[in-house]
Amino acid sequence: MATGFGVLRRRLFTPPVSETTMEVRGFHVKNAEAKARLERIGEVFLRGYACAMEAASAAETEEMLEAVPRDMRGFAYEGAGMGAVVHDALPGHNGRLAGLLAGQGRHHDYMIYVGIGWAMARLPKPLWPDIRDTDPLLRWLALDGYGFHQAYFKTDAYVRHPEVQHPFHWRGGHHHYTANAIDQGIGRALWFVGGTDPEVVTDLIRAYPEHRHGDLYAGAGLACTYAGAVDEDELRCFVEGAGEHRWALAQGSAFAVEARIKADTVIEHTHLAARVVCGTTAEQASRVCRDLRPDPAGQGASPAYETWRRGIAAELASLSLLRKGADQ
């Protein structure tokens, strides 16, 4: 059971829920339903973070996380990923992140790796986890999480001044690719900054330099599928607005579908987004991600993670052409 010291850790290090409200963040409000959905996601994220800080062990953390409703559980594991890194950075504390990834968290590894990036954004660099010891492919999601955090909490610098690209260095792999991975996280955050309004999010992305649009759309595609808060017409509007980046958008969406299928947290919106954004079924989008997952040892000019992403986008585009040909 959680000890008094665990409760103290939670109270000292867990950010207040008010930090995730749309009013405090200054984000666009599309309607009451979308606002409630996004704020609920923030609450559940912080609940997961608090679980990792308060629990006496990784197993107890897992028990607390598994009590979160299935449709929101992934966000709790994301928060727990952040909390586990912060926990392990405290003197005399270790093993929380490793234990989380070894247990039920292995089914939520996409989300946990994103949570690692949140912790990196909050901790001094000397306290960052040695990311080189983690999954060579999914470790790039930590930079996605870092980018999301910066756009979400430092919106003026990262969103309202889109012409600026902030320098970043880490020990996780190809330094030339870090900006791409961070932009994927920024794109995901734009779904929140824009209040899930496809037209607003599209305008936010278009304000950035053109060479960043593909990564931004990929991140937004992940968010519009995993977080949702849109109907079919809005999704179709978003796909149309993506233009030449339509399949980057689909790749991010496929990642979200695979994350939910792997964790058994599929909801009705997962199927809708797969059909509209990926142009296929949720099962096939997930299968594309699994089948094309490369051997991370085969690094080329770009990391295997980028090769994977491009392969998914190309395969989804090819499947779409095949379906159109069959329909004619």
Coordinates of C-alpha atoms in Angstrom, one line a residue:
M1 CA 0.0 0.0 0.0
A2 CA 1.0 3.6 -0.5
T3 CA 3.0 4.9 2.4
G4 CA 2.8 8.3 4.1
F5 CA 6.0 9.2 2.2
G6 CA 4.3 8.2 -1.1
V7 CA 1.4 10.5 -0.3
L8 CA 3.9 13.3 0.4
R9 CA 5.7 12.7 -2.9
R10 CA 2.4 13.0 -4.7
R11 CA 1.4 16.2 -3.0
L12 CA 4.8 17.8 -3.5
F13 CA 5.4 16.9 -7.1
T14 CA 2.0 16.6 -8.8
P15 CA 1.0 19.7 -10.8
P16 CA -2.5 21.1 -10.0
V17 CA -5.4 20.0 -12.3
S18 CA -6.1 23.7 -13.0
E19 CA -3.0 23.7 -15.2
T20 CA -4.9 21.6 -17.8
T21 CA -8.0 23.7 -18.1
M22 CA -8.7 25.5 -21.4
E23 CA -9.1 28.8 -19.6
V24 CA -5.7 28.6 -18.0
R25 CA -4.0 27.4 -21.1
G26 CA -5.7 30.0 -23.3
F27 CA -6.7 27.3 -25.9
H28 CA -9.5 27.6 -28.5
V29 CA -12.8 26.3 -27.3
K30 CA -14.9 24.7 -30.1
N31 CA -17.8 23.7 -27.9
A32 CA -18.6 22.4 -24.4
E33 CA -18.3 18.8 -25.3
A34 CA -14.8 19.1 -26.8
K35 CA -13.7 21.3 -23.9
A36 CA -14.9 18.7 -21.4
R37 CA -13.2 15.9 -23.3
L38 CA -9.8 17.6 -23.4
E39 CA -10.0 18.7 -19.8
R40 CA -10.9 15.2 -18.8
I41 CA -7.8 13.9 -20.6
G42 CA -5.7 16.3 -18.6
E43 CA -7.3 15.2 -15.3
V44 CA -6.6 11.5 -16.1
F45 CA -3.1 12.2 -17.2
L46 CA -2.4 13.8 -13.8
R47 CA -4.1 11.0 -12.0
G48 CA -1.7 8.6 -13.7
Y49 CA 1.2 10.8 -12.8
A50 CA 0.1 10.9 -9.2
C51 CA -0.3 7.1 -9.1
A52 CA 3.4 6.6 -10.1
M53 CA 4.5 9.1 -7.5
E54 CA 2.4 7.8 -4.6
A55 CA 2.5 4.0 -5.1
A56 CA 4.9 2.0 -3.0
S57 CA 5.9 -0.1 -6.1
A58 CA 5.6 -0.5 -9.8
A59 CA 3.1 -3.3 -9.2
E60 CA 0.9 -1.0 -7.0
T61 CA 1.1 1.7 -9.7
E62 CA -0.1 -0.8 -12.2
E63 CA -3.0 -1.8 -10.0
M64 CA -4.1 1.8 -9.6
L65 CA -3.8 2.5 -13.3
E66 CA -5.9 -0.6 -14.3
A67 CA -8.7 0.9 -12.3
V68 CA -9.0 3.8 -14.7
P69 CA -11.9 3.4 -17.2
R70 CA -10.7 1.6 -20.3
D71 CA -11.3 4.4 -22.8
M72 CA -9.1 6.8 -20.8
R73 CA -6.5 4.3 -19.4
G74 CA -3.9 5.1 -22.0
F75 CA -3.7 8.7 -20.9
A76 CA -3.2 7.5 -17.3
Y77 CA -0.3 5.4 -18.4
E78 CA 1.1 8.4 -20.2
G79 CA 1.0 10.4 -17.0
A80 CA 2.5 7.4 -15.1
G81 CA 5.4 7.4 -17.6
M82 CA 6.2 11.0 -16.6
G83 CA 5.7 10.2 -12.9
A84 CA 7.9 7.1 -13.0
V85 CA 10.8 9.1 -14.4
V86 CA 10.4 11.9 -11.9
H87 CA 10.1 9.3 -9.1
D88 CA 13.3 7.6 -10.2
A89 CA 15.1 10.9 -10.3
L90 CA 14.6 11.4 -6.6
P91 CA 17.5 10.4 -4.2
G92 CA 17.2 6.7 -3.3
H93 CA 14.5 6.0 -5.8
N94 CA 14.8 3.8 -8.8
G95 CA 13.1 1.0 -10.9
R96 CA 9.7 2.6 -11.2
L97 CA 9.9 3.2 -15.0
A98 CA 11.5 -0.2 -15.7
G99 CA 8.9 -1.9 -13.6
L100 CA 6.1 -0.1 -15.3
L101 CA 7.3 -1.1 -18.8
A102 CA 7.8 -4.7 -17.7
G103 CA 4.2 -5.2 -16.4
Q104 CA 0.9 -4.2 -17.9
G105 CA 2.5 -1.1 -19.1
R106 CA 4.2 -3.0 -21.9
H107 CA 0.8 -2.9 -23.6
H108 CA 0.8 0.9 -23.2
D109 CA 4.4 1.4 -24.2
Y110 CA 3.6 4.0 -26.8
M111 CA 2.0 6.2 -24.2
I112 CA 4.6 5.6 -21.5
Y113 CA 7.4 6.6 -23.8
V114 CA 5.5 9.9 -24.5
G115 CA 5.3 10.4 -20.8
I116 CA 9.1 10.1 -20.5
G117 CA 9.3 13.2 -22.7
W118 CA 7.0 15.1 -20.4
A119 CA 9.4 14.4 -17.5
M120 CA 12.4 15.4 -19.6
A121 CA 10.7 18.8 -20.2
R122 CA 10.4 19.3 -16.4
L123 CA 13.6 17.8 -15.1
P124 CA 17.2 19.3 -15.3
K125 CA 19.2 17.5 -17.9
P126 CA 21.5 15.7 -15.4
L127 CA 18.3 13.9 -14.1
W128 CA 17.1 12.7 -17.5
P129 CA 16.9 8.9 -17.9
D130 CA 19.5 7.3 -20.1
I131 CA 17.2 6.8 -23.1
R132 CA 19.8 4.7 -24.8
D133 CA 18.8 1.8 -22.7
T134 CA 15.2 1.8 -23.9
D135 CA 13.5 0.6 -27.1
P136 CA 15.5 2.0 -30.1
L137 CA 12.3 2.6 -32.1
L138 CA 9.8 3.8 -29.5
R139 CA 12.4 6.1 -27.7
W140 CA 11.6 8.7 -30.4
L141 CA 8.2 9.0 -28.8
A142 CA 9.9 10.6 -25.8
L143 CA 10.8 13.5 -28.0
D144 CA 7.2 13.5 -29.2
G145 CA 6.2 13.9 -25.6
Y146 CA 8.8 16.6 -25.1
G147 CA 7.4 18.6 -28.0
F148 CA 3.8 18.1 -26.8
H149 CA 4.7 19.5 -23.4
Q150 CA 6.5 22.5 -24.8
A151 CA 3.6 23.4 -27.1
Y152 CA 1.0 22.7 -24.4
F153 CA 2.7 24.7 -21.6
K154 CA 4.9 27.1 -23.6
T155 CA 2.4 27.9 -26.2
D156 CA 3.6 31.5 -26.8
A157 CA 7.1 30.3 -27.7
Y158 CA 6.3 27.1 -29.6
V159 CA 2.9 27.9 -31.2
R160 CA 2.3 31.6 -31.4
H161 CA 5.8 32.1 -32.8
P162 CA 5.9 29.3 -35.3
E163 CA 8.8 30.7 -37.3
V164 CA 11.1 29.8 -34.4
Q165 CA 12.6 26.3 -34.1
H166 CA 14.1 25.8 -30.7
P167 CA 17.5 24.0 -30.5
F168 CA 17.6 20.6 -28.6
H169 CA 20.2 18.0 -28.0
W170 CA 19.9 14.6 -26.3
R171 CA 21.7 11.2 -26.2
G172 CA 18.9 9.2 -27.8
G173 CA 20.1 8.9 -31.4
H174 CA 20.5 10.9 -34.7
H175 CA 20.6 14.5 -33.7
H176 CA 19.5 15.6 -37.1
Y177 CA 16.2 13.9 -36.6
T178 CA 15.4 15.3 -33.1
A179 CA 13.6 18.4 -34.6
N180 CA 11.3 16.1 -36.6
A181 CA 10.3 14.0 -33.6
I182 CA 9.7 17.1 -31.5
D183 CA 7.5 18.6 -34.3
Q184 CA 5.4 15.4 -34.2
G185 CA 4.7 16.2 -30.6
I186 CA 4.0 19.8 -31.3
G187 CA 1.5 18.7 -34.0
R188 CA -0.2 16.5 -31.5
A189 CA -0.4 19.4 -29.0
L190 CA -2.0 21.6 -31.7
W191 CA -5.0 19.4 -31.6
F192 CA -5.5 20.5 -28.0
V193 CA -4.4 24.2 -28.6
G194 CA -6.9 24.3 -31.5
G195 CA -9.6 22.8 -29.3
T196 CA -10.1 19.8 -31.8
D197 CA -11.5 22.3 -34.4
P198 CA -10.0 21.0 -37.7
E199 CA -10.1 24.4 -39.3
V200 CA -8.3 26.1 -36.4
V201 CA -5.7 23.3 -36.2
T202 CA -5.1 23.4 -39.9
D203 CA -4.5 27.2 -39.7
L204 CA -2.1 26.6 -36.8
I205 CA -0.1 24.1 -38.8
R206 CA 0.0 26.3 -42.0
A207 CA 1.6 29.1 -39.9
Y208 CA 4.8 27.0 -39.6
P209 CA 7.4 26.8 -42.3
E210 CA 6.4 24.4 -45.0
H211 CA 9.2 21.9 -44.3
R212 CA 7.7 21.2 -40.9
H213 CA 4.1 20.5 -42.0
G214 CA 4.5 16.7 -42.6
D215 CA 5.7 16.0 -39.0
L216 CA 3.1 18.4 -37.6
Y217 CA 0.3 16.7 -39.5
A218 CA 1.5 13.3 -38.4
G219 CA 1.3 14.4 -34.8
A220 CA -2.1 15.9 -35.3
G221 CA -3.3 12.7 -37.0
L222 CA -2.3 10.7 -33.9
A223 CA -4.2 13.2 -31.6
C224 CA -7.4 13.4 -33.7
T225 CA -7.6 9.6 -33.6
Y226 CA -6.5 8.9 -30.0
A227 CA -8.1 11.9 -28.2
G228 CA -11.0 12.4 -30.7
A229 CA -13.7 14.9 -29.9
V230 CA -14.7 15.2 -33.5
D231 CA -17.4 13.8 -35.8
E232 CA -17.0 12.2 -39.2
D233 CA -17.6 15.5 -41.1
E234 CA -14.9 17.2 -39.1
L235 CA -12.4 14.4 -39.7
R236 CA -13.1 14.6 -43.5
C237 CA -12.5 18.3 -43.3
F238 CA -9.2 17.8 -41.6
V239 CA -8.1 15.2 -44.1
E240 CA -9.0 17.5 -47.0
G241 CA -7.1 20.4 -45.4
A242 CA -3.9 18.3 -45.1
G243 CA -3.5 18.3 -48.8
E244 CA -0.2 16.8 -49.9
H245 CA 0.4 15.7 -46.2
R246 CA -2.7 13.6 -46.2
W247 CA -0.7 10.4 -45.7
A248 CA 1.5 11.8 -43.0
L249 CA -1.8 12.5 -41.2
A250 CA -2.8 8.9 -41.9
Q251 CA 0.5 7.6 -40.5
G252 CA -0.1 9.4 -37.2
S253 CA -3.6 8.1 -37.1
A254 CA -2.4 4.5 -37.7
F255 CA 0.0 4.8 -34.7
A256 CA -2.9 5.9 -32.5
V257 CA -5.0 2.9 -33.8
E258 CA -2.2 0.5 -33.1
A259 CA -1.7 1.9 -29.6
R260 CA -5.3 1.4 -28.7
I261 CA -5.5 -2.1 -30.2
K262 CA -2.3 -3.2 -28.5
A263 CA -3.6 -1.9 -25.2
D264 CA -7.2 -3.2 -25.7
T265 CA -8.6 0.3 -25.3
V266 CA -10.4 0.6 -28.6
I267 CA -13.5 2.8 -28.7
E268 CA -16.0 3.6 -31.4
H269 CA -14.0 6.7 -32.5
T270 CA -11.0 4.5 -33.2
H271 CA -12.9 2.7 -36.0
L272 CA -14.3 6.0 -37.3
A273 CA -10.9 7.7 -37.5
A274 CA -9.3 4.6 -39.1
R275 CA -11.9 4.6 -41.8
V276 CA -11.8 8.4 -42.5
V277 CA -8.2 9.3 -41.8
C278 CA -6.3 6.0 -42.6
G279 CA -8.8 5.0 -45.3
T280 CA -9.1 1.5 -44.0
T281 CA -10.3 -0.5 -41.0
A282 CA -8.8 -0.2 -37.6
E283 CA -7.5 -3.8 -37.8
Q284 CA -5.7 -3.3 -41.1
A285 CA -4.2 0.0 -40.0
S286 CA -2.8 -1.7 -36.9
R287 CA -1.6 -4.6 -39.0
V288 CA 0.3 -2.2 -41.3
C289 CA 2.1 -0.8 -38.3
R290 CA 3.0 -4.2 -37.0
D291 CA 4.0 -5.7 -40.3
L292 CA 6.3 -2.8 -41.3
R293 CA 8.0 -2.5 -37.9
P294 CA 11.7 -2.6 -38.9
D295 CA 14.7 -4.0 -37.2
P296 CA 16.1 -1.0 -35.3
A297 CA 19.6 -2.2 -35.9
G298 CA 19.2 -1.4 -39.6
Q299 CA 20.0 2.3 -39.2
G300 CA 20.5 4.4 -42.4
A301 CA 20.7 8.1 -43.1
S302 CA 17.5 8.4 -41.1
P303 CA 16.7 6.4 -37.9
A304 CA 14.7 3.2 -38.4
Y305 CA 11.8 5.0 -36.7
E306 CA 11.5 7.4 -39.7
T307 CA 11.8 4.6 -42.1
W308 CA 8.9 2.9 -40.3
R309 CA 6.7 6.0 -40.4
R310 CA 7.3 6.6 -44.1
G311 CA 6.6 2.9 -44.9
I312 CA 3.3 3.1 -43.1
A313 CA 2.3 6.3 -44.9
A314 CA 3.2 4.7 -48.3
E315 CA 1.4 1.5 -47.6
L316 CA -1.8 3.2 -46.5
A317 CA -1.7 5.3 -49.7
S318 CA -1.1 2.2 -51.8
L319 CA -4.0 0.4 -50.1
S320 CA -6.2 3.4 -50.8
L321 CA -5.3 3.3 -54.5
L322 CA -6.1 -0.4 -54.7
R323 CA -9.5 0.1 -53.1
K324 CA -10.3 2.9 -55.6
G325 CA -9.3 0.7 -58.5
A326 CA -11.5 -2.1 -57.2
D327 CA -14.4 0.2 -56.9
Q328 CA -14.2 1.5 -60.5

